[in-house]
C-alpha angles and dihedrals in degrees: 000000000000090000090051092051091049091052090050092053092048091050091049090054091049090051092048101046103019128245093276092055094049117087124188117219128205089247088066093247127112135223128194111249102214125157115250089233092058119084113245111255116247093020119116115248109260120239111213127203112253119234123204096178094248131101114256092210123065122213108256119207129192126179115211125217093263093054098259112140120220115201128178141176117194118224132175115258145078095260131068136193115220129173150149120247118197127198090234133108145128091300089069095058098089092115094038136058108279114253102055093117089049090052093047090052091055094043095050118121093013122130116325138178090276101033123053097208146357088264091060090053092049092048090051091051091045090065087063096038089253139155130191136208141172126206130180127198132176093282109014140051116201128194111187139178128188114199144133115302092238089062093059095115092053092045095053090045090052093047091051090051094046094049102037106023109042114151096212092203121197093247090051091051090050091051089049091052089054091048092049093049090050092049092050090050091047091049091061095044105044118106092229106077095184098103091048093046091049089054091048096047091052090049089051096044098045102027110203098340140096111312090015091068113103116274092199118062110259112239092242091058098051093092095038096065112086138151094281093052091048093048091049090053095043092050090060102037109027094073125136094244088058094051139082125196103208128185136181123195098024138096113265094227091055092051093048090049091052091045091053090049099049109018108034106073101015116133111216118235090243093055127233134280123213093214110036116206099225122173107233096177117151116227111263112206108215106162119211142133134280117190130188117188106208138162104242096173095100101036094116117020124181140086092317106026122189108252119246108277137182115219123211128183120188120187140178130197114269121170144281121273088244093065126089090237091066092088095050088049090051090052091047090051090051091047090055092045112146132155140176123333090235096049109128108242124233144127112323095011093111097240089157095054118117097252090055097043099039102031119019096035093048102039110050093185094065113096099189142012116169134162121220132186120201115185131184137176094273107020145007143206130216112194143169122218117204133174133191144142111308091243091062100047095112092052090046092052091051091051090053094046089050090052090053091052092046090055085076093060114096113278116238117246095239092044093050094046090050091052092048092048091048092049092050091046092051091047094051095043092051091048091059088076116085096217090051091051088050092053092045093051093045097046095045094048091045093052103033107015091238141056131240109216121229095255090055091052091047090053090052091049091050090052094060112114133194086254091060091052091050092047096051092044092052090050092047095050090059091069125088113259123252113215131192119185128185130180132017103001102179092116097040112127117234119268090247091056092050090049091049091050091052090050094050128089097244102030094240121149117242111266116256124201120206126186092206127030 
């Protein structure tokens, strides 16, 4: 009986797929042999979503009566990211002790008028599957919450309380002082010097003004910052006309309704001032050098310690993100690319960028060569970070200055197209993430009052020509260099020699003759 049933099943498969499509296996079973390019029989034809490369949802912006902007971008899903962005950061601390933004970042989402402690806030968010975070940069402070869409009312209420009604208790300030001291200690001990070098290059490029002011609280200011200093700062900068409530994944009308309810007529805990004392200084690029002699021999101990390295960062003034040249500078930065010498290669890693081809592939002793582009509302900085053995610092500096000079040579068609494609790819991949869309919406609306959509940015990137790259490079090379140096600096060339190399035709350092080495 069992044999008869097995034969029946086999015959039904033969009838269904045909004898050619039926293959007998040694196990006695059978499997249909159908080409992967042929639709499976008996299966409904799939209907795929069409993609036109443009976002279906526009960014909607509403300005409330008190000057607060509400911006939203709808996105499919059950979760949303909502937050408040404030036009406030370390660049605004000229009239205050440096470190206030650093303190506010650590104090965010602590006890408020409505919530007795940070734990209460986290438990409230937990009911809606939510998390919160605060980040400060040189020009922006961002309070953000990701939670379920149905908890929007609670989220906006909580954000309003966290931004405008913090208690700033003595014990919270003391805990923040401990956290800041630990972070400063960690900054000087970590193997990755990039955050410290970024701080140093800004201090060199914008000496004592705006974005050159320290982002991390200096150790001598930790005890100077108290509740009165914070309230004085908040009274001037945490004003509705300097804020944006941004949301991604929610309906605009709902967000505006919640904003009116919780952010329109709320009196901040520090009171209001009729004439705010806001620092409107424009960034003044000065150029210069900041050096830190440091023993880097024991940075990373263990079975495979990192060798002793000297780190150099050289930068030149680029442009603000409000200027048309911002896009060509972004393409130039992508074209330079670079990375670490032990970075595993692969698609999208930029192994054909100039700093890989011309530097890391040719000079085995260089451990790192990476290009960075920092841009602000009134200035910008394009820099190259390089690291090598302390004995080869002079040679490393000359290689970097030569790369800066060669930026001015005409970019090859293939090289330029690759950089533009890579930039567009990075842009589109990053904007698949909801928190990244939130930050993009918030920052653009805060700085320009509107938002350029990804397809508009892609069009601008595609329009960049070799002539644009040459023009912005020529303009950049006219500025004085900013130099940051960390580690054993015995072989570091003088600032004047670096400046002379960047003014020459070939980027070579002036020859020096020493009687004794």
